mmCIF file of C-alpha atoms in Angstrom:
data_model
loop_
_atom_site.group_PDB
_atom_site.id
_atom_site.type_symbol
_atom_site.label_atom_id
_atom_site.label_comp_id
_atom_site.label_asym_id
_atom_site.label_seq_id
_atom_site.Cartn_x
_atom_site.Cartn_y
_atom_site.Cartn_z
ATOM 1 C CA UNK A 25 0.000 0.000 0.000
ATOM 2 C CA UNK A 26 1.229 3.569 -0.710
ATOM 3 C CA UNK A 27 2.705 6.052 1.744
ATOM 4 C CA UNK A 28 3.158 9.836 1.526
ATOM 5 C CA UNK A 29 5.867 10.902 -0.906
ATOM 6 C CA UNK A 30 6.445 14.052 1.132
ATOM 7 C CA UNK A 31 5.401 15.487 4.488
ATOM 8 C CA UNK A 32 5.406 19.176 5.378
ATOM 9 C CA UNK A 33 6.762 18.874 8.924
ATOM 10 C CA UNK A 34 7.049 22.510 10.070
ATOM 11 C CA UNK A 35 7.243 25.272 11.121
ATOM 12 C CA UNK A 36 3.953 26.776 12.401
ATOM 13 C CA UNK A 37 3.048 30.275 11.164
ATOM 14 C CA UNK A 38 5.599 29.938 8.388
ATOM 15 C CA UNK A 39 3.276 29.294 5.467
ATOM 16 C CA UNK A 40 2.704 25.545 5.828
ATOM 17 C CA UNK A 41 -1.054 25.830 5.278
ATOM 18 C CA UNK A 42 -0.730 28.118 2.287
ATOM 19 C CA UNK A 43 1.889 25.850 0.708
ATOM 20 C CA UNK A 44 -0.192 22.714 1.305
ATOM 21 C CA UNK A 45 -3.248 24.371 -0.266
ATOM 22 C CA UNK A 46 -1.274 25.250 -3.388
ATOM 23 C CA UNK A 47 0.264 21.771 -3.580
ATOM 24 C CA UNK A 48 -3.104 20.071 -3.024
ATOM 25 C CA UNK A 49 -4.099 21.229 -6.506
ATOM 26 C CA UNK A 50 -1.547 18.893 -8.111
ATOM 27 C CA UNK A 51 -1.070 16.182 -5.474
ATOM 28 C CA UNK A 52 -3.174 13.722 -3.509
ATOM 29 C CA UNK A 53 -3.241 15.726 -0.302
ATOM 30 C CA UNK A 54 -4.354 14.082 2.934
ATOM 31 C CA UNK A 55 -6.002 16.816 5.039
ATOM 32 C CA UNK A 56 -7.316 14.531 7.794
ATOM 33 C CA UNK A 57 -10.994 15.246 7.172
ATOM 34 C CA UNK A 58 -10.448 18.975 6.928
ATOM 35 C CA UNK A 59 -8.237 19.332 10.012
ATOM 36 C CA UNK A 60 -5.238 20.178 7.854
ATOM 37 C CA UNK A 61 -2.775 18.531 10.261
ATOM 38 C CA UNK A 62 -2.541 14.787 9.725
ATOM 39 C CA UNK A 63 -1.479 13.998 13.349
ATOM 40 C CA UNK A 64 -0.780 10.357 12.484
ATOM 41 C CA UNK A 65 2.808 10.126 13.737
ATOM 42 C CA UNK A 66 1.789 12.105 16.823
ATOM 43 C CA UNK A 67 -0.675 9.405 17.885
ATOM 44 C CA UNK A 68 0.657 6.244 16.223
ATOM 45 C CA UNK A 69 1.257 3.463 18.750
ATOM 46 C CA UNK A 70 3.373 1.563 16.179
ATOM 47 C CA UNK A 71 0.599 -0.965 15.483
ATOM 48 C CA UNK A 72 0.296 -2.410 11.985
ATOM 49 C CA UNK A 73 -3.473 -1.884 11.982
ATOM 50 C CA UNK A 74 -3.083 1.855 12.528
ATOM 51 C CA UNK A 75 -0.428 2.056 9.841
ATOM 52 C CA UNK A 76 -2.544 0.129 7.341
ATOM 53 C CA UNK A 77 -5.471 2.454 8.012
ATOM 54 C CA UNK A 78 -3.189 5.452 7.480
ATOM 55 C CA UNK A 79 -1.955 4.057 4.169
ATOM 56 C CA UNK A 80 -5.498 3.910 2.842
ATOM 57 C CA UNK A 81 -5.447 7.713 2.551
ATOM 58 C CA UNK A 82 -2.880 7.530 -0.245
ATOM 59 C CA UNK A 83 -2.967 6.319 -3.833
ATOM 60 C CA UNK A 84 -0.668 4.631 -6.286
ATOM 61 C CA UNK A 85 0.720 6.433 -9.355
ATOM 62 C CA UNK A 86 0.507 9.955 -7.995
ATOM 63 C CA UNK A 87 2.355 12.270 -5.626
ATOM 64 C CA UNK A 88 0.971 11.847 -2.110
ATOM 65 C CA UNK A 89 1.375 14.709 0.334
ATOM 66 C CA UNK A 90 0.468 15.392 3.959
ATOM 67 C CA UNK A 91 1.222 18.062 6.551
ATOM 68 C CA UNK A 92 1.667 18.440 10.264
ATOM 69 C CA UNK A 93 3.489 21.586 11.308
ATOM 70 C CA UNK A 94 4.277 20.229 14.788
ATOM 71 C CA UNK A 95 6.220 17.107 13.740
ATOM 72 C CA UNK A 96 9.550 18.947 13.568
ATOM 73 C CA UNK A 97 9.369 19.865 17.261
ATOM 74 C CA UNK A 98 9.517 16.274 18.491
ATOM 75 C CA UNK A 99 12.328 13.894 17.662
ATOM 76 C CA UNK A 100 10.064 10.967 18.553
ATOM 77 C CA UNK A 101 7.609 11.866 15.794
ATOM 78 C CA UNK A 102 10.383 12.308 13.240
ATOM 79 C CA UNK A 103 11.883 8.963 14.290
ATOM 80 C CA UNK A 104 8.546 7.297 13.554
ATOM 81 C CA UNK A 105 8.671 8.719 10.035
ATOM 82 C CA UNK A 106 12.225 7.418 9.713
ATOM 83 C CA UNK A 107 11.061 3.996 10.927
ATOM 84 C CA UNK A 108 8.477 3.844 8.143
ATOM 85 C CA UNK A 109 11.106 4.952 5.615
ATOM 86 C CA UNK A 110 13.383 2.093 6.650
ATOM 87 C CA UNK A 111 10.667 -0.532 7.057
ATOM 88 C CA UNK A 112 9.060 0.027 3.666
ATOM 89 C CA UNK A 113 12.088 1.375 1.773
ATOM 90 C CA UNK A 114 10.005 4.442 1.039
ATOM 91 C CA UNK A 115 11.798 7.637 0.136
ATOM 92 C CA UNK A 116 9.615 10.078 2.102
ATOM 93 C CA UNK A 117 10.763 13.648 1.536
ATOM 94 C CA UNK A 118 10.683 16.280 4.258
ATOM 95 C CA UNK A 119 9.574 19.854 3.551
ATOM 96 C CA UNK A 120 10.239 22.576 6.114
ATOM 97 C CA UNK A 121 8.805 26.084 5.812
ATOM 98 C CA UNK A 122 10.729 28.799 7.629
ATOM 99 C CA UNK A 123 10.584 32.580 7.809
ATOM 100 C CA UNK A 124 12.389 35.304 9.705
ATOM 101 C CA UNK A 125 11.745 34.198 13.322
ATOM 102 C CA UNK A 126 10.853 37.733 14.399
ATOM 103 C CA UNK A 127 8.118 37.881 11.798
ATOM 104 C CA UNK A 128 7.050 34.314 12.541
ATOM 105 C CA UNK A 129 6.698 35.034 16.219
ATOM 106 C CA UNK A 130 4.765 38.225 15.544
ATOM 107 C CA UNK A 131 2.350 36.061 13.586
ATOM 108 C CA UNK A 132 2.245 33.518 16.417
ATOM 109 C CA UNK A 133 1.448 36.221 18.972
ATOM 110 C CA UNK A 134 -1.265 37.669 16.768
ATOM 111 C CA UNK A 135 -2.761 34.202 16.249
ATOM 112 C CA UNK A 136 -2.886 33.485 19.983
ATOM 113 C CA UNK A 137 -3.737 36.870 21.432
ATOM 114 C CA UNK A 138 -7.451 36.078 21.593
ATOM 115 C CA UNK A 139 -6.870 33.049 23.805
ATOM 116 C CA UNK A 140 -7.584 33.796 27.456
ATOM 117 C CA UNK A 141 -4.733 31.521 28.565
ATOM 118 C CA UNK A 142 -2.176 33.435 26.514
ATOM 119 C CA UNK A 143 -0.961 36.767 27.874
ATOM 120 C CA UNK A 144 2.073 38.135 26.106
ATOM 121 C CA UNK A 145 2.436 40.794 28.786
ATOM 122 C CA UNK A 146 3.193 38.210 31.473
ATOM 123 C CA UNK A 147 6.519 37.381 29.866
ATOM 124 C CA UNK A 148 5.955 33.721 28.954
ATOM 125 C CA UNK A 149 6.405 34.626 25.301
ATOM 126 C CA UNK A 150 10.181 34.790 25.857
ATOM 127 C CA UNK A 151 10.280 31.238 27.205
ATOM 128 C CA UNK A 152 8.144 30.009 24.322
ATOM 129 C CA UNK A 153 10.327 31.792 21.823
ATOM 130 C CA UNK A 154 13.616 30.598 23.229
ATOM 131 C CA UNK A 155 12.783 27.031 24.125
ATOM 132 C CA UNK A 156 10.026 25.909 21.835
ATOM 133 C CA UNK A 157 8.779 27.579 18.712
ATOM 134 C CA UNK A 158 11.332 29.179 16.417
ATOM 135 C CA UNK A 159 14.747 27.920 17.401
ATOM 136 C CA UNK A 160 15.194 26.564 13.876
ATOM 137 C CA UNK A 161 18.837 25.435 14.289
ATOM 138 C CA UNK A 162 18.041 23.250 17.294
ATOM 139 C CA UNK A 163 15.160 21.414 15.650
ATOM 140 C CA UNK A 164 16.778 21.166 12.228
ATOM 141 C CA UNK A 165 19.998 19.676 13.629
ATOM 142 C CA UNK A 166 18.498 17.321 16.193
ATOM 143 C CA UNK A 167 15.229 16.226 14.636
ATOM 144 C CA UNK A 168 15.818 16.424 10.886
ATOM 145 C CA UNK A 169 19.464 16.367 9.777
ATOM 146 C CA UNK A 170 20.211 13.628 12.307
ATOM 147 C CA UNK A 171 17.616 11.357 10.690
ATOM 148 C CA UNK A 172 17.257 12.239 6.997
ATOM 149 C CA UNK A 173 19.611 12.685 4.090
ATOM 150 C CA UNK A 174 19.967 16.283 2.962
ATOM 151 C CA UNK A 175 18.875 15.311 -0.553
ATOM 152 C CA UNK A 176 15.446 14.471 0.880
ATOM 153 C CA UNK A 177 15.015 17.747 2.779
ATOM 154 C CA UNK A 178 13.728 20.960 1.230
ATOM 155 C CA UNK A 179 13.514 24.346 2.920
ATOM 156 C CA UNK A 180 10.864 26.779 1.728
ATOM 157 C CA UNK A 181 11.804 30.352 2.601
ATOM 158 C CA UNK A 182 8.465 32.061 3.064
ATOM 159 C CA UNK A 183 9.709 35.536 2.150
ATOM 160 C CA UNK A 184 10.951 34.259 -1.212
ATOM 161 C CA UNK A 185 7.705 32.456 -1.885
ATOM 162 C CA UNK A 186 5.897 35.727 -1.282
ATOM 163 C CA UNK A 187 8.202 37.825 -3.431
ATOM 164 C CA UNK A 188 8.322 35.459 -6.422
ATOM 165 C CA UNK A 189 5.718 32.744 -6.077
ATOM 166 C CA UNK A 190 6.201 31.158 -9.504
ATOM 167 C CA UNK A 191 9.972 30.836 -9.163
ATOM 168 C CA UNK A 192 9.955 29.435 -5.640
ATOM 169 C CA UNK A 193 6.898 27.229 -6.032
ATOM 170 C CA UNK A 194 8.477 25.751 -9.181
ATOM 171 C CA UNK A 195 11.426 24.649 -7.044
ATOM 172 C CA UNK A 196 9.118 22.897 -4.594
ATOM 173 C CA UNK A 197 7.375 21.114 -7.457
ATOM 174 C CA UNK A 198 10.699 19.966 -8.925
ATOM 175 C CA UNK A 199 11.674 18.587 -5.522
ATOM 176 C CA UNK A 200 8.492 16.503 -5.717
ATOM 177 C CA UNK A 201 9.154 15.433 -9.304
ATOM 178 C CA UNK A 202 6.503 17.753 -10.745
ATOM 179 C CA UNK A 203 6.563 20.699 -13.139
ATOM 180 C CA UNK A 204 5.048 24.155 -12.882
ATOM 181 C CA UNK A 205 2.100 24.643 -15.228
ATOM 182 C CA UNK A 206 1.333 28.276 -16.037
ATOM 183 C CA UNK A 207 -2.243 27.341 -16.914
ATOM 184 C CA UNK A 208 -2.932 26.222 -13.313
ATOM 185 C CA UNK A 209 -4.029 28.764 -10.710
ATOM 186 C CA UNK A 210 -2.041 27.550 -7.719
ATOM 187 C CA UNK A 211 -3.290 30.524 -5.695
ATOM 188 C CA UNK A 212 -6.926 29.644 -6.203
ATOM 189 C CA UNK A 213 -8.227 31.060 -2.941
ATOM 190 C CA UNK A 214 -11.117 33.355 -2.105
ATOM 191 C CA UNK A 215 -9.173 34.930 0.741
ATOM 192 C CA UNK A 216 -8.029 38.292 -0.651
ATOM 193 C CA UNK A 217 -5.441 38.831 2.071
ATOM 194 C CA UNK A 218 -3.886 35.453 1.288
ATOM 195 C CA UNK A 219 -3.635 36.403 -2.373
ATOM 196 C CA UNK A 220 -2.151 39.791 -1.546
ATOM 197 C CA UNK A 221 0.373 38.118 0.717
ATOM 198 C CA UNK A 222 1.849 36.325 -2.292
ATOM 199 C CA UNK A 223 1.488 39.084 -4.853
ATOM 200 C CA UNK A 224 4.227 41.657 -4.411
ATOM 201 C CA UNK A 225 2.437 43.885 -6.911
ATOM 202 C CA UNK A 226 -0.627 44.123 -4.674
ATOM 203 C CA UNK A 227 1.131 44.759 -1.381
ATOM 204 C CA UNK A 228 4.516 46.432 -1.221
ATOM 205 C CA UNK A 229 7.061 44.917 1.127
ATOM 206 C CA UNK A 230 6.962 47.699 3.756
ATOM 207 C CA UNK A 231 3.173 47.804 3.695
ATOM 208 C CA UNK A 232 3.055 44.069 4.298
ATOM 209 C CA UNK A 233 5.426 44.340 7.241
ATOM 210 C CA UNK A 234 3.395 47.130 8.786
ATOM 211 C CA UNK A 235 0.230 45.114 8.394
ATOM 212 C CA UNK A 236 1.781 42.423 10.560
ATOM 213 C CA UNK A 237 3.347 44.608 13.243
ATOM 214 C CA UNK A 238 1.726 47.959 13.862
ATOM 215 C CA UNK A 239 -1.479 46.601 15.336
ATOM 216 C CA UNK A 240 0.546 44.736 17.987
ATOM 217 C CA UNK A 241 1.775 48.060 19.383
ATOM 218 C CA UNK A 242 -1.679 48.931 20.560
ATOM 219 C CA UNK A 243 -2.261 45.950 22.809
ATOM 220 C CA UNK A 244 1.209 44.802 23.938
ATOM 221 C CA UNK A 245 2.338 46.783 26.985
ATOM 222 C CA UNK A 246 5.871 48.099 26.706
ATOM 223 C CA UNK A 247 6.056 47.160 23.033
ATOM 224 C CA UNK A 248 9.493 48.753 22.741
ATOM 225 C CA UNK A 249 10.922 46.464 25.426
ATOM 226 C CA UNK A 250 9.102 43.483 23.914
ATOM 227 C CA UNK A 251 10.742 44.134 20.562
ATOM 228 C CA UNK A 252 14.218 44.622 22.044
ATOM 229 C CA UNK A 253 14.022 41.291 23.845
ATOM 230 C CA UNK A 254 12.635 39.578 20.784
ATOM 231 C CA UNK A 255 15.519 40.861 18.660
ATOM 232 C CA UNK A 256 18.063 39.685 21.234
ATOM 233 C CA UNK A 257 16.603 36.181 21.108
ATOM 234 C CA UNK A 258 16.167 36.025 17.354
ATOM 235 C CA UNK A 259 19.417 37.418 16.014
ATOM 236 C CA UNK A 260 21.538 34.387 17.112
ATOM 237 C CA UNK A 261 18.840 32.094 15.686
ATOM 238 C CA UNK A 262 19.013 33.937 12.362
ATOM 239 C CA UNK A 263 22.820 33.752 12.322
ATOM 240 C CA UNK A 264 22.883 30.016 13.059
ATOM 241 C CA UNK A 265 20.127 29.282 10.536
ATOM 242 C CA UNK A 266 22.180 31.004 7.828
ATOM 243 C CA UNK A 267 25.118 28.756 8.694
ATOM 244 C CA UNK A 268 23.075 25.547 8.668
ATOM 245 C CA UNK A 269 21.468 26.365 5.326
ATOM 246 C CA UNK A 270 24.640 27.939 3.932
ATOM 247 C CA UNK A 271 22.395 30.732 2.731
ATOM 248 C CA UNK A 272 22.822 34.483 3.401
ATOM 249 C CA UNK A 273 19.047 34.905 3.772
ATOM 250 C CA UNK A 274 19.298 38.553 2.806
ATOM 251 C CA UNK A 275 15.506 38.846 2.931
ATOM 252 C CA UNK A 276 15.672 38.183 6.656
ATOM 253 C CA UNK A 277 18.209 40.971 7.155
ATOM 254 C CA UNK A 278 15.818 43.434 5.533
ATOM 255 C CA UNK A 279 13.036 42.409 7.917
ATOM 256 C CA UNK A 280 15.315 42.471 10.969
ATOM 257 C CA UNK A 281 16.512 45.962 10.110
ATOM 258 C CA UNK A 282 12.907 47.056 9.719
ATOM 259 C CA UNK A 283 12.126 45.980 13.268
ATOM 260 C CA UNK A 284 15.308 47.557 14.611
ATOM 261 C CA UNK A 285 14.118 50.804 13.062
ATOM 262 C CA UNK A 286 10.896 50.574 15.093
ATOM 263 C CA UNK A 287 12.759 50.701 18.417
ATOM 264 C CA UNK A 288 12.759 54.134 19.988
#
């Protein structure tokens, strides 16, 4: 029975949902009955019955894709994927979406600010930032590079996907053994903001950044101090990510400098 050809394993708030929606147009995408996150390797007790049931979501003679943005955080989940790779001699590819961690965390804060249990003003956001969510180098080294060959890992830089969707999405398709078709609307989405996010013509870079940051100033106490601390945490992460990827990530420098300019 078939298995996924590729799994989008992370990172949250880095474009995993948008990428999976675009890829679902040309792949057999398992969305777990609309949940979006497959959650199989999170809950799998290693039984054959569970695995056989999971396999029924995929088809022969096509590219099978699934997503769970939390897999990358847990070595145990990634080891389960590796176990399946070895057991069935299946070359499952790993896709990781990343973006400037400052911007990613701004998105995370905005996403969670309506939750009563989440109060960014209490200070727990620093612990989350440092020890859990966007320490890319830690998770990439320990949970991905330690288990999978680099030829089977692809990093999607969200800023590049936004700035030149066709070019960057074509690279993802080639990684999956597919070709970009100009006649296909890969951004077929009724959400206007989602479309604008990808279309640099519609939203200029600075305008996009302001859309994601300025509103936070009005509800985060001591926003200036918040941003200083966030920069102190993120700059080493950015530096180490550049080294791991052997990529200057100049787009990230532009965003970082933007935030530095906001500090009074």
